Amino acid sequence: LCEGILNILEKDTKTSCQVACLEALRILSRDKKVLVPVTTKRNMEILMKLAKLDTVEDPLERVSEFPVIVEALKCLCNIIFNSSVAQKLSLELNLAAMLCNLLQKCKDRPLVGDIKCFDLRLLFLLSLLHTDIRAQLRQELQGVQVLTQALESSLSVRWTDEYKAAEDRDRPPLSLQETDCAIEALKALFNVTLDSWNVHSKNESHQFRYMAAILRHCLLTTGPTEEKTEELHSNAINLLSNVPVSCLDVLINPSSQEETDIKYNGMNMGAIQILLDFMEKRIDKGSSYREGLTPVLSLLTDCCRTHRNIRKFIKAQVLPPLRDVSNRPEVGTTVRNKLVRLMTHVDLGVKQIAAEFLFVLCKERVDSLLKYTGYGNAAGLLAARGLLAGGRGDHWYSDDEDTDTEEYKSAKPNINLITGHLEEPMPNPMDEMTEEQKEYEAMKLVNMFDKLSRDELIKPMGVRPDGTMAPLEEAVSQYHSNKQESSDSD
């Protein structure tokens, strides 16, 4: 049946017949078992010809042909997704270059939204499934520029200054077609920029700042539905994670007088507020944290580590000055409570990035982190970073210190450092014991620990002077040797 359809398509038939054949082939191409006759060079070229991918000069003028082009692109999407043979053939047939050329033809033309959308989807699939095509797009075909222009066009960006897009508050939401085009462009750009964490030239830096400015506009844009808006913002956040952190300063452009957005130190923080709201919404979802939450947490952590204004704005919302310390840090509905709960999550990746985010907000100072989270919640991060003995991380931060509230200062002496909250003084159970009873209970505890240790159920650990963990004997001996070396000799 596939062979028969392709034989008809090879002939010069009516448009309605071509559309009907391509619709049938699109449905058939979802089944991997029937793709063997389709994935030949001849048959791939037939589909590429119908999608107007083989003609470099032919402009998109005959609107009657547009349904044929769209259906042919849909067929190619299915075939390439389901067939490794087709993926290899696409490299041989130089499909990526032809798709970039078709994308350029769509520029500033009406009624080509569907063509553009499936062209971008095909570029996304090729860059996802074939690393050689990803490299070809990045190096030979100027894929970053081509895809960035397609994204800019989908969002209808208007520029008021370098790296600053106009914010039209009365603008209606994007249409479904515009949103889908933007999402496909974001996904393709993510694949093409995967290895771009390090910028080597001024031109690259400009390209990524330009992209970040468009992504800022994307975050401030809404789609036709709440679900589509969330999908659009999610893909924008994924792509921002690939942008070198030095180029992310364009997310907080200086705020002009007429803007009523959230401001901090004269900077417009609208995009950062959307990132924070997105993060909280993903935490509240309560599932798929690794895929849904870690990208935005990682992005916010990098921004806070590098850009002081972003860190101070976020800290004011996530870790405001402590006033009420009667509840444990993980109990409650504030963003701080939600993030502290994640510090003991079963997923190691989620746990680490949540703890890292709070640690960076505290300027990587152990005492400040413990104040907001309690020692019990922070122990995993501190052990991994070798900071159990206190101190701070390696990163440099400004010297301005946090000021404690009067409520916190008065409660501080009674705060349990392990749980991080105010506890009523507990009666000492040993007050009513005799010395013999105390000694008996102490020996009983020692014997229990000794048995657990000899059976290797537990391994007593200690903290070295440098803050890392070690077996207890090694930690104690190292501590004593350091003490002897540091003591003055007669």
GROMACS .gro file of C-alpha atoms in nm:
model
  490
    1LEU     CA    1   0.000   0.000   0.000
    2CYS     CA    2   0.284   0.240   0.086
    3GLU     CA    3   0.459   0.158  -0.242
    4GLY     CA    4   0.134   0.212  -0.434
    5ILE     CA    5   0.074   0.550  -0.269
    6LEU     CA    6   0.428   0.665  -0.344
    7ASN     CA    7   0.397   0.555  -0.708
    8ILE     CA    8   0.085   0.774  -0.742
    9LEU     CA    9   0.260   1.066  -0.569
   10GLU     CA   10   0.552   1.042  -0.810
   11LYS     CA   11   0.316   1.123  -1.098
   12ASP     CA   12   0.180   1.471  -1.161
   13THR     CA   13  -0.167   1.430  -1.007
   14LYS     CA   14  -0.428   1.676  -0.883
   15THR     CA   15  -0.371   1.857  -0.552
   16SER     CA   16  -0.674   1.694  -0.386
   17CYS     CA   17  -0.545   1.349  -0.481
   18GLN     CA   18  -0.198   1.430  -0.347
   19VAL     CA   19  -0.343   1.549  -0.016
   20ALA     CA   20  -0.556   1.232   0.020
   21CYS     CA   21  -0.255   1.006  -0.057
   22LEU     CA   22  -0.032   1.193   0.187
   23GLU     CA   23  -0.296   1.176   0.462
   24ALA     CA   24  -0.313   0.797   0.416
   25LEU     CA   25   0.068   0.771   0.416
   26ARG     CA   26   0.087   0.984   0.732
   27ILE     CA   27  -0.139   0.738   0.916
   28LEU     CA   28   0.054   0.438   0.780
   29SER     CA   29   0.390   0.593   0.872
   30ARG     CA   30   0.304   0.575   1.242
   31ASP     CA   31   0.367   0.198   1.221
   32LYS     CA   32   0.738   0.113   1.225
   33LYS     CA   33   0.675  -0.226   1.059
   34VAL     CA   34   0.558  -0.079   0.725
   35LEU     CA   35   0.837   0.178   0.686
   36VAL     CA   36   1.091  -0.044   0.505
   37PRO     CA   37   0.958   0.033   0.152
   38VAL     CA   38   0.919   0.401   0.238
   39THR     CA   39   1.272   0.461   0.364
   40THR     CA   40   1.457   0.448   0.033
   41LYS     CA   41   1.639   0.738  -0.128
   42ARG     CA   42   1.388   0.753  -0.417
   43ASN     CA   43   1.081   0.761  -0.193
   44MET     CA   44   1.232   1.013   0.051
   45GLU     CA   45   1.310   1.239  -0.247
   46ILE     CA   46   0.946   1.212  -0.366
   47LEU     CA   47   0.824   1.339  -0.025
   48MET     CA   48   1.091   1.611  -0.015
   49LYS     CA   49   0.985   1.731  -0.360
   50LEU     CA   50   0.619   1.752  -0.249
   51ALA     CA   51   0.732   1.948   0.061
   52LYS     CA   52   0.911   2.198  -0.170
   53LEU     CA   53   1.244   2.105  -0.014
   54ASP     CA   54   1.422   2.031  -0.343
   55THR     CA   55   1.372   2.375  -0.503
   56VAL     CA   56   1.607   2.643  -0.377
   57GLU     CA   57   1.471   2.935  -0.582
   58ASP     CA   58   1.100   2.853  -0.605
   59PRO     CA   59   0.913   3.096  -0.374
   60LEU     CA   60   0.601   2.994  -0.178
   61GLU     CA   61   0.341   3.167  -0.392
   62ARG     CA   62   0.078   2.909  -0.489
   63VAL     CA   63  -0.145   2.891  -0.181
   64SER     CA   64  -0.330   2.592  -0.327
   65GLU     CA   65  -0.011   2.386  -0.281
   66PHE     CA   66   0.023   2.467   0.091
   67PRO     CA   67  -0.189   2.167   0.213
   68VAL     CA   68   0.035   1.932   0.012
   69ILE     CA   69   0.352   2.084   0.163
   70VAL     CA   70   0.211   2.054   0.517
   71GLU     CA   71   0.104   1.690   0.472
   72ALA     CA   72   0.441   1.596   0.315
   73LEU     CA   73   0.624   1.753   0.612
   74LYS     CA   74   0.399   1.561   0.854
   75CYS     CA   75   0.484   1.235   0.674
   76LEU     CA   76   0.857   1.313   0.693
   77CYS     CA   77   0.822   1.386   1.068
   78ASN     CA   78   0.666   1.044   1.131
   79ILE     CA   79   0.910   0.858   0.906
   80ILE     CA   80   1.222   1.017   1.055
   81PHE     CA   81   1.094   0.971   1.410
   82ASN     CA   82   1.023   0.601   1.355
   83SER     CA   83   1.311   0.494   1.128
   84SER     CA   84   1.687   0.499   1.194
   85VAL     CA   85   1.741   0.432   0.820
   86ALA     CA   86   1.551   0.753   0.737
   87GLN     CA   87   1.762   0.944   0.992
   88LYS     CA   88   2.081   0.837   0.813
   89LEU     CA   89   1.930   0.912   0.471
   90SER     CA   90   1.835   1.262   0.586
   91LEU     CA   91   2.204   1.339   0.641
   92GLU     CA   92   2.292   1.199   0.298
   93LEU     CA   93   2.013   1.400   0.131
   94ASN     CA   94   2.116   1.719   0.317
   95LEU     CA   95   1.764   1.755   0.456
   96ALA     CA   96   1.862   1.999   0.733
   97ALA     CA   97   1.996   2.255   0.483
   98MET     CA   98   1.678   2.229   0.275
   99LEU     CA   99   1.461   2.279   0.584
  100CYS     CA  100   1.659   2.591   0.678
  101ASN     CA  101   1.608   2.720   0.324
  102LEU     CA  102   1.231   2.655   0.343
  103LEU     CA  103   1.222   2.834   0.678
  104GLN     CA  104   1.382   3.140   0.517
  105LYS     CA  105   1.116   3.132   0.244
  106CYS     CA  106   0.843   3.142   0.509
  107LYS     CA  107   0.981   3.468   0.649
  108ASP     CA  108   0.727   3.754   0.637
  109ARG     CA  109   0.483   3.550   0.426
  110PRO     CA  110   0.115   3.512   0.519
  111LEU     CA  111  -0.069   3.178   0.552
  112VAL     CA  112   0.249   2.972   0.601
  113GLY     CA  113   0.211   2.913   0.977
  114ASP     CA  114   0.154   2.536   0.945
  115ILE     CA  115   0.444   2.496   0.700
  116LYS     CA  116   0.674   2.682   0.937
  117CYS     CA  117   0.555   2.481   1.239
  118PHE     CA  118   0.620   2.139   1.083
  119ASP     CA  119   0.947   2.258   0.927
  120LEU     CA  120   1.063   2.350   1.281
  121ARG     CA  121   0.933   2.021   1.422
  122LEU     CA  122   1.131   1.829   1.161
  123LEU     CA  123   1.445   2.030   1.248
  124PHE     CA  124   1.385   1.949   1.616
  125LEU     CA  125   1.355   1.575   1.543
  126LEU     CA  126   1.667   1.571   1.323
  127SER     CA  127   1.874   1.758   1.581
  128LEU     CA  128   1.742   1.530   1.856
  129LEU     CA  129   1.798   1.196   1.682
  130HIS     CA  130   2.120   1.261   1.487
  131THR     CA  131   2.419   1.429   1.654
  132ASP     CA  132   2.592   1.486   1.318
  133ILE     CA  133   2.294   1.693   1.200
  134ARG     CA  134   2.307   1.889   1.527
  135ALA     CA  135   2.671   1.975   1.457
  136GLN     CA  136   2.591   2.058   1.093
  137LEU     CA  137   2.314   2.297   1.200
  138ARG     CA  138   2.538   2.469   1.452
  139GLN     CA  139   2.854   2.500   1.243
  140GLU     CA  140   2.765   2.501   0.872
  141LEU     CA  141   2.404   2.619   0.843
  142GLN     CA  142   2.406   2.900   1.103
  143GLY     CA  143   2.122   2.713   1.272
  144VAL     CA  144   2.128   2.926   1.587
  145GLN     CA  145   2.066   3.246   1.389
  146VAL     CA  146   1.804   3.089   1.158
  147LEU     CA  147   1.608   2.934   1.446
  148THR     CA  148   1.638   3.247   1.663
  149GLN     CA  149   1.489   3.454   1.379
  150ALA     CA  150   1.206   3.200   1.345
  151LEU     CA  151   1.138   3.228   1.720
  152GLU     CA  152   1.146   3.610   1.704
  153SER     CA  153   0.902   3.605   1.411
  154SER     CA  154   0.662   3.367   1.592
  155LEU     CA  155   0.654   3.595   1.897
  156SER     CA  156   0.627   3.915   1.684
  157VAL     CA  157   0.902   4.083   1.887
  158ARG     CA  158   0.940   4.462   1.852
  159TRP     CA  159   1.267   4.615   1.972
  160THR     CA  160   1.293   4.942   2.167
  161ASP     CA  161   1.666   4.917   2.237
  162GLU     CA  162   1.950   4.669   2.200
  163TYR     CA  163   1.848   4.351   2.383
  164LYS     CA  164   1.522   4.514   2.497
  165ALA     CA  165   1.186   4.413   2.349
  166ALA     CA  166   0.874   4.628   2.376
  167GLU     CA  167   0.629   4.524   2.647
  168ASP     CA  168   0.275   4.575   2.519
  169ARG     CA  169   0.040   4.508   2.811
  170ASP     CA  170  -0.274   4.527   2.596
  171ARG     CA  171  -0.149   4.276   2.343
  172PRO     CA  172  -0.377   3.972   2.306
  173PRO     CA  173  -0.237   3.624   2.384
  174LEU     CA  174  -0.056   3.434   2.110
  175SER     CA  175  -0.270   3.222   1.880
  176LEU     CA  176  -0.243   2.843   1.903
  177GLN     CA  177  -0.045   2.833   1.577
  178GLU     CA  178   0.199   3.105   1.691
  179THR     CA  179   0.248   2.927   2.024
  180ASP     CA  180   0.314   2.591   1.856
  181CYS     CA  181   0.567   2.752   1.620
  182ALA     CA  182   0.747   2.919   1.912
  183ILE     CA  183   0.755   2.592   2.110
  184GLU     CA  184   0.902   2.396   1.815
  185ALA     CA  185   1.165   2.668   1.759
  186LEU     CA  186   1.258   2.661   2.131
  187LYS     CA  187   1.295   2.282   2.127
  188ALA     CA  188   1.512   2.287   1.813
  189LEU     CA  189   1.728   2.568   1.956
  190PHE     CA  190   1.774   2.370   2.277
  191ASN     CA  191   1.927   2.079   2.083
  192VAL     CA  192   2.149   2.302   1.869
  193THR     CA  193   2.285   2.499   2.170
  194LEU     CA  194   2.342   2.200   2.401
  195ASP     CA  195   2.721   2.251   2.421
  196SER     CA  196   2.720   2.630   2.439
  197TRP     CA  197   2.792   2.689   2.808
  198ASN     CA  198   3.124   2.853   2.719
  199VAL     CA  199   3.131   3.163   2.493
  200HIS     CA  200   3.453   3.212   2.300
  201SER     CA  201   3.392   3.522   2.088
  202LYS     CA  202   3.221   3.861   2.091
  203ASN     CA  203   2.990   3.750   1.809
  204GLU     CA  204   2.877   3.444   2.008
  205SER     CA  205   2.817   3.660   2.313
  206HIS     CA  206   2.599   3.896   2.108
  207GLN     CA  207   2.405   3.603   1.963
  208PHE     CA  208   2.327   3.459   2.307
  209ARG     CA  209   2.236   3.797   2.457
  210TYR     CA  210   2.002   3.854   2.165
  211MET     CA  211   1.850   3.509   2.224
  212ALA     CA  212   1.815   3.575   2.600
  213ALA     CA  213   1.634   3.902   2.527
  214ILE     CA  214   1.384   3.714   2.307
  215LEU     CA  215   1.342   3.451   2.579
  216ARG     CA  216   1.272   3.725   2.833
  217HIS     CA  217   0.996   3.850   2.601
  218CYS     CA  218   0.875   3.489   2.570
  219LEU     CA  219   0.843   3.458   2.950
  220LEU     CA  220   0.633   3.776   2.958
  221THR     CA  221   0.404   3.640   2.682
  222THR     CA  222   0.093   3.427   2.731
  223GLY     CA  223  -0.050   3.158   2.507
  224PRO     CA  224  -0.414   3.077   2.420
  225THR     CA  225  -0.460   2.855   2.729
  226GLU     CA  226  -0.293   2.815   3.067
  227GLU     CA  227  -0.151   2.475   2.964
  228LYS     CA  228   0.001   2.616   2.644
  229THR     CA  229   0.147   2.911   2.836
  230GLU     CA  230   0.310   2.671   3.082
  231GLU     CA  231   0.450   2.460   2.795
  232LEU     CA  232   0.585   2.773   2.625
  233HIS     CA  233   0.752   2.897   2.946
  234SER     CA  234   0.888   2.550   3.026
  235ASN     CA  235   1.067   2.528   2.689
  236ALA     CA  236   1.195   2.887   2.726
  237ILE     CA  237   1.343   2.794   3.067
  238ASN     CA  238   1.508   2.482   2.921
  239LEU     CA  239   1.672   2.695   2.652
  240LEU     CA  240   1.780   2.963   2.904
  241SER     CA  241   1.970   2.685   3.084
  242ASN     CA  242   2.189   2.654   2.771
  243VAL     CA  243   2.260   3.028   2.753
  244PRO     CA  244   2.599   3.116   2.911
  245VAL     CA  245   2.530   3.262   3.254
  246SER     CA  246   2.730   3.577   3.173
  247CYS     CA  247   2.468   3.662   2.907
  248LEU     CA  248   2.169   3.632   3.143
  249ASP     CA  249   2.202   3.989   3.269
  250VAL     CA  250   1.963   4.094   2.989
  251LEU     CA  251   1.681   3.928   3.186
  252ILE     CA  252   1.683   4.232   3.418
  253ASN     CA  253   1.696   4.538   3.191
  254PRO     CA  254   1.689   4.882   3.355
  255SER     CA  255   1.329   4.974   3.426
  256SER     CA  256   1.183   5.283   3.255
  257GLN     CA  257   0.937   5.520   3.424
  258GLU     CA  258   0.629   5.408   3.231
  259GLU     CA  259   0.675   5.040   3.320
  260THR     CA  260   0.468   4.921   3.614
  261ASP     CA  261   0.640   4.585   3.646
  262ILE     CA  262   0.811   4.459   3.959
  263LYS     CA  263   1.129   4.662   4.015
  264TYR     CA  264   1.435   4.618   4.232
  265ASN     CA  265   1.730   4.860   4.246
  266GLY     CA  266   1.596   5.026   3.930
  267MET     CA  267   1.587   4.696   3.738
  268ASN     CA  268   1.278   4.536   3.583
  269MET     CA  269   1.231   4.200   3.757
  270GLY     CA  270   0.918   4.088   3.569
  271ALA     CA  271   1.086   3.788   3.403
  272ILE     CA  272   1.251   3.676   3.729
  273GLN     CA  273   0.914   3.692   3.907
  274ILE     CA  274   0.766   3.466   3.638
  275LEU     CA  275   1.052   3.218   3.692
  276LEU     CA  276   0.979   3.217   4.067
  277ASP     CA  277   0.605   3.169   4.011
  278PHE     CA  278   0.678   2.888   3.764
  279MET     CA  279   0.908   2.718   4.017
  280GLU     CA  280   0.644   2.733   4.293
  281LYS     CA  281   0.376   2.601   4.059
  282ARG     CA  282   0.597   2.304   3.967
  283ILE     CA  283   0.667   2.233   4.337
  284ASP     CA  284   0.293   2.241   4.410
  285LYS     CA  285   0.232   1.985   4.133
  286GLY     CA  286   0.405   1.731   4.355
  287SER     CA  287   0.527   1.498   4.076
  288SER     CA  288   0.788   1.471   3.798
  289TYR     CA  289   1.028   1.696   3.989
  290ARG     CA  290   1.337   1.581   3.797
  291GLU     CA  291   1.194   1.678   3.455
  292GLY     CA  292   0.969   1.965   3.558
  293LEU     CA  293   1.143   2.138   3.849
  294THR     CA  294   1.520   2.087   3.827
  295PRO     CA  295   1.568   2.300   3.507
  296VAL     CA  296   1.412   2.612   3.662
  297LEU     CA  297   1.587   2.557   3.998
  298SER     CA  298   1.921   2.511   3.822
  299LEU     CA  299   1.864   2.828   3.615
  300LEU     CA  300   1.772   3.036   3.921
  301THR     CA  301   2.076   2.903   4.110
  302ASP     CA  302   2.312   3.005   3.828
  303CYS     CA  303   2.149   3.349   3.802
  304CYS     CA  304   2.177   3.406   4.179
  305ARG     CA  305   2.539   3.292   4.188
  306THR     CA  306   2.644   3.535   3.914
  307HIS     CA  307   2.409   3.835   3.933
  308ARG     CA  308   2.385   4.015   4.267
  309ASN     CA  309   2.060   4.203   4.196
  310ILE     CA  310   1.881   3.881   4.098
  311ARG     CA  311   2.004   3.704   4.413
  312LYS     CA  312   1.895   3.986   4.645
  313PHE     CA  313   1.551   4.015   4.479
  314ILE     CA  314   1.490   3.637   4.503
  315LYS     CA  315   1.619   3.614   4.860
  316ALA     CA  316   1.378   3.887   4.971
  317GLN     CA  317   1.092   3.661   4.854
  318VAL     CA  318   1.221   3.312   4.928
  319LEU     CA  319   1.416   3.378   5.251
  320PRO     CA  320   1.271   3.694   5.408
  321PRO     CA  321   1.403   3.794   5.754
  322LEU     CA  322   1.294   3.536   6.013
  323ARG     CA  323   1.030   3.647   6.260
  324ASP     CA  324   0.827   3.341   6.360
  325VAL     CA  325   1.048   3.042   6.449
  326SER     CA  326   0.786   2.844   6.640
  327ASN     CA  327   0.742   2.594   6.351
  328ARG     CA  328   1.000   2.369   6.188
  329PRO     CA  329   1.146   2.512   5.862
  330GLU     CA  330   0.981   2.237   5.655
  331VAL     CA  331   0.633   2.296   5.801
  332GLY     CA  332   0.414   2.555   5.630
  333THR     CA  333   0.304   2.688   5.292
  334THR     CA  334   0.571   2.950   5.214
  335VAL     CA  335   0.823   2.901   4.933
  336ARG     CA  336   1.095   2.851   5.196
  337ASN     CA  337   0.895   2.571   5.361
  338LYS     CA  338   0.839   2.399   5.026
  339LEU     CA  339   1.208   2.418   4.929
  340VAL     CA  340   1.326   2.294   5.270
  341ARG     CA  341   1.095   1.992   5.233
  342LEU     CA  342   1.267   1.917   4.900
  343MET     CA  343   1.607   1.907   5.079
  344THR     CA  344   1.513   1.561   5.213
  345HIS     CA  345   1.343   1.436   4.893
  346VAL     CA  346   1.405   1.075   4.789
  347ASP     CA  347   1.537   1.182   4.447
  348LEU     CA  348   1.904   1.269   4.495
  349GLY     CA  349   1.914   1.516   4.204
  350VAL     CA  350   1.609   1.709   4.328
  351LYS     CA  351   1.743   1.713   4.684
  352GLN     CA  352   2.083   1.845   4.575
  353ILE     CA  353   1.957   2.125   4.350
  354ALA     CA  354   1.701   2.248   4.608
  355ALA     CA  355   1.971   2.259   4.877
  356GLU     CA  356   2.218   2.426   4.639
  357PHE     CA  357   1.964   2.696   4.552
  358LEU     CA  358   1.904   2.785   4.918
  359PHE     CA  359   2.279   2.769   4.990
  360VAL     CA  360   2.353   3.019   4.711
  361LEU     CA  361   2.077   3.250   4.839
  362CYS     CA  362   2.261   3.241   5.174
  363LYS     CA  363   2.583   3.341   4.989
  364GLU     CA  364   2.720   2.990   5.061
  365ARG     CA  365   2.755   3.068   5.431
  366VAL     CA  366   2.687   2.766   5.651
  367ASP     CA  367   2.563   2.962   5.954
  368SER     CA  368   2.313   3.153   5.739
  369LEU     CA  369   2.183   2.832   5.575
  370LEU     CA  370   2.140   2.661   5.912
  371LYS     CA  371   1.940   2.958   6.039
  372TYR     CA  372   1.681   2.908   5.764
  373THR     CA  373   1.678   2.528   5.729
  374GLY     CA  374   1.808   2.366   6.048
  375TYR     CA  375   2.110   2.136   6.066
  376GLY     CA  376   1.910   1.818   6.002
  377ASN     CA  377   1.782   1.934   5.662
  378ALA     CA  378   2.117   2.081   5.555
  379ALA     CA  379   2.343   1.793   5.668
  380GLY     CA  380   2.338   1.617   5.328
  381LEU     CA  381   2.458   1.925   5.138
  382LEU     CA  382   2.719   2.015   5.399
  383ALA     CA  383   2.860   1.660   5.401
  384ALA     CA  384   2.881   1.657   5.020
  385ARG     CA  385   3.054   1.997   5.016
  386GLY     CA  386   3.291   1.921   5.308
  387LEU     CA  387   3.140   2.200   5.519
  388LEU     CA  388   3.019   2.011   5.826
  389ALA     CA  389   3.272   2.205   6.034
  390GLY     CA  390   3.117   2.536   5.918
  391GLY     CA  391   3.263   2.810   5.698
  392ARG     CA  392   3.147   2.897   5.348
  393GLY     CA  393   3.175   2.781   4.987
  394ASP     CA  394   3.450   2.878   4.744
  395HIS     CA  395   3.244   3.134   4.553
  396TRP     CA  396   3.297   3.504   4.621
  397TYR     CA  397   3.003   3.719   4.730
  398SER     CA  398   2.966   4.078   4.849
  399ASP     CA  399   3.029   4.144   5.218
  400ASP     CA  400   2.693   4.297   5.314
  401GLU     CA  401   2.547   4.098   5.601
  402ASP     CA  402   2.188   4.005   5.681
  403THR     CA  403   2.034   4.182   5.979
  404ASP     CA  404   1.838   3.959   6.217
  405THR     CA  405   1.496   4.072   6.334
  406GLU     CA  406   1.438   4.149   6.701
  407GLU     CA  407   1.200   3.851   6.722
  408TYR     CA  408   1.470   3.615   6.593
  409LYS     CA  409   1.737   3.757   6.825
  410SER     CA  410   1.520   3.707   7.133
  411ALA     CA  411   1.429   3.349   7.032
  412LYS     CA  412   1.778   3.246   6.913
  413PRO     CA  413   1.911   3.105   7.245
  414ASN     CA  414   1.621   2.855   7.261
  415ILE     CA  415   1.623   2.744   6.895
  416ASN     CA  416   1.706   2.377   6.840
  417LEU     CA  417   1.992   2.385   6.587
  418ILE     CA  418   1.903   2.041   6.450
  419THR     CA  419   1.535   2.106   6.379
  420GLY     CA  420   1.572   2.481   6.323
  421HIS     CA  421   1.275   2.590   6.534
  422LEU     CA  422   1.193   2.712   6.883
  423GLU     CA  423   1.138   2.435   7.136
  424GLU     CA  424   1.015   2.451   7.491
  425PRO     CA  425   1.287   2.339   7.736
  426MET     CA  426   1.246   1.966   7.795
  427PRO     CA  427   1.285   1.821   8.146
  428ASN     CA  428   1.620   1.647   8.189
  429PRO     CA  429   1.547   1.274   8.251
  430MET     CA  430   1.881   1.238   8.430
  431ASP     CA  431   1.795   1.490   8.703
  432GLU     CA  432   1.622   1.226   8.917
  433MET     CA  433   1.879   0.949   8.854
  434THR     CA  434   2.149   0.843   9.095
  435GLU     CA  435   2.511   0.832   8.981
  436GLU     CA  436   2.494   0.449   8.961
  437GLN     CA  437   2.185   0.465   8.738
  438LYS     CA  438   2.352   0.719   8.509
  439GLU     CA  439   2.660   0.500   8.477
  440TYR     CA  440   2.446   0.192   8.408
  441GLU     CA  441   2.249   0.369   8.127
  442ALA     CA  442   2.572   0.507   7.977
  443MET     CA  443   2.736   0.163   7.964
  444LYS     CA  444   2.418   0.012   7.821
  445LEU     CA  445   2.429   0.270   7.537
  446VAL     CA  446   2.800   0.207   7.474
  447ASN     CA  447   2.742  -0.170   7.449
  448MET     CA  448   2.455  -0.122   7.205
  449PHE     CA  449   2.669   0.097   6.979
  450ASP     CA  450   2.960  -0.146   7.008
  451LYS     CA  451   2.741  -0.438   6.899
  452LEU     CA  452   2.599  -0.244   6.601
  453SER     CA  453   2.951  -0.142   6.500
  454ARG     CA  454   3.099  -0.495   6.530
  455ASP     CA  455   2.809  -0.639   6.328
  456GLU     CA  456   2.879  -0.363   6.070
  457LEU     CA  457   2.523  -0.240   6.081
  458ILE     CA  458   2.651   0.110   6.145
  459LYS     CA  459   2.990   0.275   6.104
  460PRO     CA  460   3.069   0.555   6.353
  461MET     CA  461   3.184   0.862   6.165
  462GLY     CA  462   3.344   1.187   6.267
  463VAL     CA  463   3.420   1.523   6.111
  464ARG     CA  464   3.777   1.599   6.008
  465PRO     CA  465   3.917   1.949   6.075
  466ASP     CA  466   3.857   2.032   5.705
  467GLY     CA  467   3.483   1.960   5.742
  468THR     CA  468   3.467   1.627   5.555
  469MET     CA  469   3.344   1.296   5.698
  470ALA     CA  470   3.575   1.009   5.796
  471PRO     CA  471   3.563   0.693   6.014
  472LEU     CA  472   3.564   0.799   6.378
  473GLU     CA  473   3.913   0.665   6.461
  474GLU     CA  474   4.068   0.847   6.164
  475ALA     CA  475   3.886   1.172   6.239
  476VAL     CA  476   3.988   1.169   6.608
  477SER     CA  477   4.355   1.089   6.534
  478GLN     CA  478   4.373   1.360   6.269
  479TYR     CA  479   4.215   1.610   6.509
  480HIS     CA  480   4.470   1.527   6.782
  481SER     CA  481   4.767   1.545   6.544
  482ASN     CA  482   4.649   1.886   6.416
  483LYS     CA  483   4.609   2.004   6.775
  484GLN     CA  484   4.962   1.893   6.868
  485GLU     CA  485   5.112   2.061   6.560
  486SER     CA  486   4.935   2.387   6.634
  487SER     CA  487   5.025   2.393   7.009
  488ASP     CA  488   5.326   2.601   7.115
  489SER     CA  489   5.630   2.400   7.230
  490ASP     CA  490   5.841   2.509   7.528
   0.00000   0.00000   0.00000
